[in-house]
Tab-separated table of C-alpha atoms and ligand atoms in Angstrom:
chain	number	residue	atom	x	y	z
A	1	MET	CA	0.037	0.164	0.119
A	2	GLU	CA	1.344	3.465	-0.850
A	3	ILE	CA	-0.115	6.819	0.513
A	4	ARG	CA	0.736	10.152	-1.164
A	5	PRO	CA	-0.664	13.673	-0.432
A	6	LEU	CA	-2.868	15.214	-3.071
A	7	SER	CA	-2.103	19.140	-2.079
A	8	THR	CA	-0.116	20.667	0.262
A	9	HIS	CA	-2.544	20.864	3.025
A	10	THR	CA	-5.506	18.506	1.968
A	11	GLY	CA	-5.873	15.388	0.481
A	12	ALA	CA	-3.948	11.662	0.494
A	13	GLU	CA	-4.432	9.143	-1.926
A	14	VAL	CA	-4.061	5.493	-1.115
A	15	LEU	CA	-3.148	3.150	-3.749
A	16	GLY	CA	-2.577	-0.686	-3.668
A	17	VAL	CA	-5.562	-1.969	-1.140
A	18	ASP	CA	-8.675	-3.658	-2.407
A	19	LEU	CA	-11.275	-2.832	0.317
A	20	ALA	CA	-13.396	-5.822	-1.013
A	21	ARG	CA	-10.811	-8.182	0.900
A	22	PRO	CA	-9.632	-8.227	4.233
A	23	VAL	CA	-7.513	-5.036	5.150
A	24	ALA	CA	-4.629	-5.808	7.420
A	25	ASP	CA	-5.162	-3.845	10.887
A	26	ALA	CA	-1.079	-2.145	10.094
A	27	ASP	CA	-3.089	-0.709	6.707
A	28	ARG	CA	-5.990	0.250	8.314
A	29	GLU	CA	-4.823	2.230	11.100
A	30	THR	CA	-2.039	3.978	8.577
A	31	MET	CA	-5.219	4.693	6.213
A	32	TYR	CA	-7.357	6.169	9.218
A	33	ARG	CA	-4.292	8.233	10.410
A	34	ALA	CA	-3.824	9.910	6.805
A	35	PHE	CA	-7.299	10.387	7.002
A	36	VAL	CA	-6.945	12.588	10.268
A	37	GLU	CA	-4.316	14.070	9.219
A	38	ARG	CA	-5.024	14.748	6.029
A	39	SER	CA	-8.950	15.186	5.893
A	40	VAL	CA	-9.631	13.621	2.605
A	41	LEU	CA	-8.718	10.377	1.895
A	42	VAL	CA	-9.331	9.028	-1.836
A	43	VAL	CA	-8.891	4.784	-1.973
A	44	ARG	CA	-8.218	4.415	-5.790
A	45	ASP	CA	-9.238	1.582	-8.034
A	46	GLN	CA	-12.284	0.389	-5.847
A	47	ALA	CA	-14.922	-1.828	-7.304
A	48	LEU	CA	-17.261	-2.184	-4.258
A	49	ARG	CA	-21.400	-3.002	-4.039
A	50	PRO	CA	-22.876	-1.441	-1.429
A	51	GLN	CA	-23.031	-4.566	1.350
A	52	GLN	CA	-19.247	-4.483	0.764
A	53	LEU	CA	-18.924	-0.642	0.877
A	54	ALA	CA	-20.913	-0.605	4.272
A	55	ARG	CA	-18.267	-3.192	5.182
A	56	ALA	CA	-15.137	-1.563	4.361
A	57	ILE	CA	-16.388	1.815	5.724
A	58	GLU	CA	-16.737	0.041	9.050
A	59	LEU	CA	-13.057	-0.231	9.297
A	60	PHE	CA	-13.251	3.790	10.343
A	61	GLY	CA	-16.034	3.619	12.198
A	62	THR	CA	-19.893	3.336	12.778
A	63	ILE	CA	-22.552	3.837	10.116
A	64	LEU	CA	-24.538	6.619	10.879
A	65	ALA	CA	-28.308	6.307	9.407
A	66	GLN	CA	-28.343	9.427	6.704
A	67	HIS	CA	-31.703	11.585	6.788
A	68	ASN	CA	-33.456	11.335	3.620
A	69	SER	CA	-34.337	7.673	3.168
A	70	ARG	CA	-35.697	8.253	-0.546
A	71	PHE	CA	-32.073	8.281	-1.555
A	72	ALA	CA	-31.750	4.541	0.532
A	73	ILE	CA	-30.130	1.709	-1.465
A	74	PRO	CA	-33.230	-0.518	-1.261
A	75	ASP	CA	-31.173	-4.196	-0.436
A	76	CYS	CA	-28.802	-1.972	1.592
A	77	PRO	CA	-30.342	1.292	3.198
A	78	GLN	CA	-27.454	2.092	5.214
A	79	ILE	CA	-25.626	3.175	1.916
A	80	HIS	CA	-27.680	5.855	-0.286
A	81	TYR	CA	-27.298	7.427	-3.767
A	82	VAL	CA	-26.080	10.822	-4.903
A	83	SER	CA	-27.466	11.290	-8.572
A	84	ASN	CA	-27.709	13.715	-10.974
A	85	GLN	CA	-31.366	11.937	-12.331
A	86	ASP	CA	-33.199	13.071	-9.653
A	87	ARG	CA	-35.951	15.978	-9.879
A	88	TYR	CA	-37.672	18.022	-7.458
A	89	PRO	CA	-41.294	17.771	-6.955
A	90	ASP	CA	-41.699	20.627	-9.756
A	91	GLY	CA	-39.412	18.600	-12.603
A	92	ARG	CA	-36.516	21.059	-11.665
A	93	ARG	CA	-33.263	18.824	-11.558
A	94	TYR	CA	-32.024	18.130	-8.192
A	95	ILE	CA	-27.895	18.190	-7.926
A	96	PRO	CA	-27.273	17.009	-4.199
A	97	GLY	CA	-24.474	18.706	-2.471
A	98	GLU	CA	-24.556	21.635	-4.518
A	99	GLY	CA	-23.254	24.727	-2.732
A	100	TRP	CA	-21.005	24.499	0.436
A	101	HIS	CA	-22.081	22.566	3.615
A	102	THR	CA	-20.874	19.978	5.875
A	103	ASP	CA	-23.247	16.946	6.812
A	104	HIS	CA	-26.044	16.614	8.884
A	105	SER	CA	-24.918	19.065	11.286
A	106	ASN	CA	-28.415	19.535	12.739
A	107	ALA	CA	-27.293	16.392	14.576
A	108	ALA	CA	-26.362	16.845	18.055
A	109	ARG	CA	-23.554	14.456	17.003
A	110	PRO	CA	-22.841	15.129	13.091
A	111	PRO	CA	-20.987	12.293	11.103
A	112	LYS	CA	-17.643	12.398	11.110
A	113	ALA	CA	-17.086	11.490	7.711
A	114	THR	CA	-19.065	10.980	4.392
A	115	ALA	CA	-17.732	8.602	1.809
A	116	LEU	CA	-18.939	9.112	-1.597
A	117	HIS	CA	-17.724	5.926	-4.187
A	118	ALA	CA	-17.858	6.597	-7.884
A	119	VAL	CA	-20.147	4.067	-9.580
A	120	GLN	CA	-20.777	6.215	-12.788
A	121	LEU	CA	-19.195	9.889	-13.464
A	122	PRO	CA	-19.535	12.279	-16.332
A	123	ASP	CA	-16.339	12.506	-18.926
A	124	GLU	CA	-15.459	15.865	-17.622
A	125	GLY	CA	-16.584	17.875	-14.867
A	126	GLY	CA	-18.540	17.222	-11.576
A	127	ASP	CA	-16.018	17.553	-9.108
A	128	THR	CA	-16.084	17.755	-5.407
A	129	GLN	CA	-14.345	20.863	-3.858
A	130	TYR	CA	-13.341	20.723	-0.230
A	131	ALA	CA	-12.513	23.614	2.008
A	132	ASN	CA	-10.056	23.063	4.908
A	133	MET	CA	-12.063	24.903	7.644
A	134	ALA	CA	-8.780	24.698	10.338
A	135	ALA	CA	-6.666	26.177	7.530
A	136	ALA	CA	-8.955	28.564	7.297
A	137	TYR	CA	-9.215	29.381	11.331
A	138	GLU	CA	-5.375	29.376	11.506
A	139	ALA	CA	-5.390	32.019	9.255
A	140	LEU	CA	-7.975	33.992	10.601
A	141	PRO	CA	-6.900	37.657	12.564
A	142	THR	CA	-6.572	37.487	16.143
A	143	ALA	CA	-9.249	39.695	16.611
A	144	MET	CA	-11.824	37.568	14.752
A	145	LYS	CA	-10.865	34.446	16.586
A	146	GLU	CA	-11.773	36.294	20.169
A	147	ARG	CA	-14.918	37.407	18.476
A	148	ILE	CA	-16.146	33.960	17.449
A	149	ALA	CA	-14.488	32.024	20.286
A	150	PRO	CA	-17.146	31.997	22.840
A	151	LEU	CA	-19.919	31.768	19.829
A	152	ILE	CA	-22.887	29.057	18.966
A	153	GLY	CA	-24.574	28.474	15.737
A	154	ILE	CA	-28.281	27.206	15.603
A	155	HIS	CA	-28.219	24.624	13.132
A	156	VAL	CA	-31.520	23.221	11.577
A	157	TYR	CA	-32.622	20.543	8.978
A	158	GLN	CA	-33.258	23.426	6.472
A	159	SER	CA	-32.050	26.858	6.824
A	160	SER	CA	-34.307	29.541	6.113
A	161	HIS	CA	-31.092	31.727	4.695
A	162	SER	CA	-30.090	28.874	2.450
A	163	ALA	CA	-30.121	29.676	-1.396
A	164	ARG	CA	-30.332	25.583	-1.887
A	165	LYS	CA	-33.581	23.609	-1.046
A	166	LEU	CA	-32.947	20.414	-0.179
A	167	MET	CA	-35.269	17.253	-1.317
A	168	GLY	CA	-38.128	17.348	1.307
A	169	LEU	CA	-38.609	14.640	3.606
A	170	SER	CA	-41.142	11.667	4.155
A	171	ASP	CA	-43.277	11.902	7.164
A	172	THR	CA	-41.764	9.276	8.846
A	173	ASP	CA	-38.200	10.793	8.281
A	174	LYS	CA	-39.547	13.678	9.830
A	175	GLU	CA	-39.897	12.280	12.635
A	176	ARG	CA	-36.496	10.863	13.371
A	177	VAL	CA	-34.480	13.493	11.721
A	178	PRO	CA	-33.204	16.187	14.520
A	179	ASN	CA	-35.146	19.546	14.437
A	180	ALA	CA	-32.092	21.539	15.572
A	181	ALA	CA	-28.704	21.300	17.423
A	182	LEU	CA	-26.261	24.008	18.937
A	183	HIS	CA	-22.406	23.721	18.059
A	184	PRO	CA	-19.772	25.955	18.465
A	185	LEU	CA	-18.707	28.164	16.005
A	186	VAL	CA	-15.181	27.075	16.494
A	187	ARG	CA	-14.717	23.307	17.093
A	188	THR	CA	-11.714	21.109	18.258
A	189	HIS	CA	-10.708	18.561	16.408
A	190	PRO	CA	-10.996	15.283	18.653
A	191	GLU	CA	-8.395	13.611	17.127
A	192	ASN	CA	-5.984	15.758	15.920
A	193	GLY	CA	-6.059	18.636	18.206
A	194	ALA	CA	-6.917	21.267	15.695
A	195	ARG	CA	-9.077	24.049	16.108
A	196	SER	CA	-11.385	24.876	12.931
A	197	ILE	CA	-14.457	27.353	12.138
A	198	TYR	CA	-18.165	25.030	11.862
A	199	ILE	CA	-20.504	26.595	9.867
A	200	ASN	CA	-23.075	25.316	7.262
A	201	PRO	CA	-24.900	27.922	4.902
A	202	ILE	CA	-27.498	25.310	4.265
A	203	ARG	CA	-28.503	24.342	7.944
A	204	ILE	CA	-27.557	27.590	10.043
A	205	GLU	CA	-30.271	29.705	10.914
A	206	GLY	CA	-28.325	32.068	13.227
A	207	VAL	CA	-25.770	32.646	16.398
A	208	LEU	CA	-27.163	32.309	20.001
A	209	GLY	CA	-27.675	35.432	21.019
A	210	LEU	CA	-27.132	37.738	17.907
A	211	ASP	CA	-29.520	39.087	15.697
A	212	HIS	CA	-29.897	38.215	11.931
A	213	GLU	CA	-28.017	41.899	11.366
A	214	GLU	CA	-25.008	40.950	12.996
A	215	ALA	CA	-24.966	36.858	13.012
A	216	LEU	CA	-25.733	36.872	9.119
A	217	PRO	CA	-22.842	39.201	7.735
A	218	LEU	CA	-20.431	37.456	10.296
A	219	LEU	CA	-21.524	34.475	8.454
A	220	ASP	CA	-20.990	35.379	5.417
A	221	ASP	CA	-17.631	36.796	5.960
A	222	LEU	CA	-16.485	33.622	7.603
A	223	LEU	CA	-17.521	31.506	4.521
A	224	GLU	CA	-15.989	34.212	2.161
A	225	HIS	CA	-12.810	33.584	4.075
A	226	ALA	CA	-12.863	29.672	4.620
A	227	THR	CA	-13.668	29.250	0.902
A	228	ALA	CA	-10.956	31.114	-0.386
A	229	GLU	CA	-9.213	28.705	-3.020
A	230	ARG	CA	-5.965	28.750	-0.970
A	231	PHE	CA	-7.742	26.457	1.744
A	232	GLN	CA	-9.121	24.566	-1.022
A	233	TYR	CA	-8.951	20.772	-2.331
A	234	ARG	CA	-10.388	20.024	-5.508
A	235	HIS	CA	-11.043	16.305	-6.081
A	236	ALA	CA	-11.367	15.542	-10.372
A	237	TRP	CA	-13.183	12.252	-9.805
A	238	LYS	CA	-11.471	9.269	-11.361
A	239	SER	CA	-13.470	5.777	-11.931
A	240	GLY	CA	-13.232	3.396	-9.274
A	241	ASP	CA	-12.358	6.198	-6.497
A	242	LEU	CA	-13.452	5.785	-2.780
A	243	VAL	CA	-13.507	9.055	-1.284
A	244	MET	CA	-13.799	9.579	2.711
A	245	TRP	CA	-13.675	12.998	3.857
A	246	ASP	CA	-13.755	14.552	7.493
A	247	ASN	CA	-16.863	16.647	8.103
A	248	ARG	CA	-15.490	18.020	11.356
A	249	CYS	CA	-12.991	20.171	9.520
A	250	LEU	CA	-14.114	20.146	6.119
A	251	LEU	CA	-16.951	22.525	3.798
A	252	HIS	CA	-17.623	20.310	0.778
A	253	LYS	CA	-19.582	21.024	-2.423
A	254	ALA	CA	-20.653	18.835	-5.501
A	255	ASN	CA	-20.475	21.110	-8.945
A	256	GLY	CA	-23.225	20.577	-11.428
A	257	ASP	CA	-20.705	22.015	-14.110
A	258	TYR	CA	-21.051	18.892	-16.829
A	259	ASP	CA	-23.378	17.442	-19.445
A	260	MET	CA	-26.563	16.649	-17.721
A	261	ALA	CA	-27.240	13.731	-20.689
A	262	GLN	CA	-24.489	11.795	-18.978
A	263	THR	CA	-25.265	10.107	-15.305
A	264	ARG	CA	-23.175	11.200	-12.183
A	265	TYR	CA	-23.875	8.254	-10.050
A	266	LEU	CA	-22.158	7.395	-6.593
A	267	TYR	CA	-22.783	5.428	-3.613
A	268	ARG	CA	-22.938	7.573	0.057
A	269	VAL	CA	-22.223	6.417	3.503
A	270	MET	CA	-21.444	8.145	6.680
A	271	LEU	CA	-19.844	7.586	9.752
A	272	GLN	CA	-21.360	8.725	13.369
A	273	GLY	CA	-19.339	11.438	15.036
A	274	ASP	CA	-18.883	13.329	18.375
A	275	VAL	CA	-20.703	15.819	20.056
A	276	PRO	CA	-18.394	19.247	18.407
A	277	ARG	CA	-16.880	21.231	21.408
B	1	SIN	C1	-22.225	15.281	-0.879
B	1	SIN	O1	-22.371	16.367	-0.557
B	1	SIN	O2	-22.646	14.420	-0.345
B	1	SIN	C2	-22.371	15.402	-2.957
B	1	SIN	C3	-21.204	15.844	-3.024
B	1	SIN	C4	-20.807	15.061	-4.497
B	1	SIN	O3	-21.489	14.627	-4.916
B	1	SIN	O4	-19.862	15.750	-4.915
């Protein structure tokens, strides 16, 4: 097995491992260490069916039930799909994950990781972008670090301020999906100790104790700062990629910039995380 960095600050690719077969403990630990240090782990050349993907990802944690069960794979509901072929009820195409976000932050314990495994890709485009929120935090001026240190974000399923609308939930999903959670704007990574900005434009409704006139420009400023190109790693998908990223210290977004006559279809799975602190 070989592990190589993919940019100066974020991303590592793993070559020479087949996650459909038993993985040695030492290899699992090396991959997990690379995930914690580099935030995006790209395991190349995999061909995993949903059950195999579930088993592979359980090497790194406990699978978390995802929110919108309409995307669940029928015979393996722990695994969902991401596809450009779904439509909103009004007929508009639904591109999941377009716009910066971190996953399921309306949960008290949001997922530590999300993994996607490419099944079908467009000839060009459809990259996933990642913004390293720990690097962005480090680069903040001291006065801003002090300002946001005590602040708590209010996260909901769908923020009323979000330009991007999520696909609606069924009545059954509504009963089990958390309504809201409070999380610090600055969280400390439980495994590598790094502080990072923890915001989520599609789910953050406000900041505790601040009115919207103050909170929304602050969140906009943080987002603009954190998503500057110097903090980004942009993943151009290759057939067989399995990409697992760290939701505790990254924002990510999909790009709907390709020929929609072509299908982009990936399996998605999440791993349980801790309470952000
Ligand atoms: C997601 O946000 O889960 C999907 C990202 C992608 O499709 O690139």
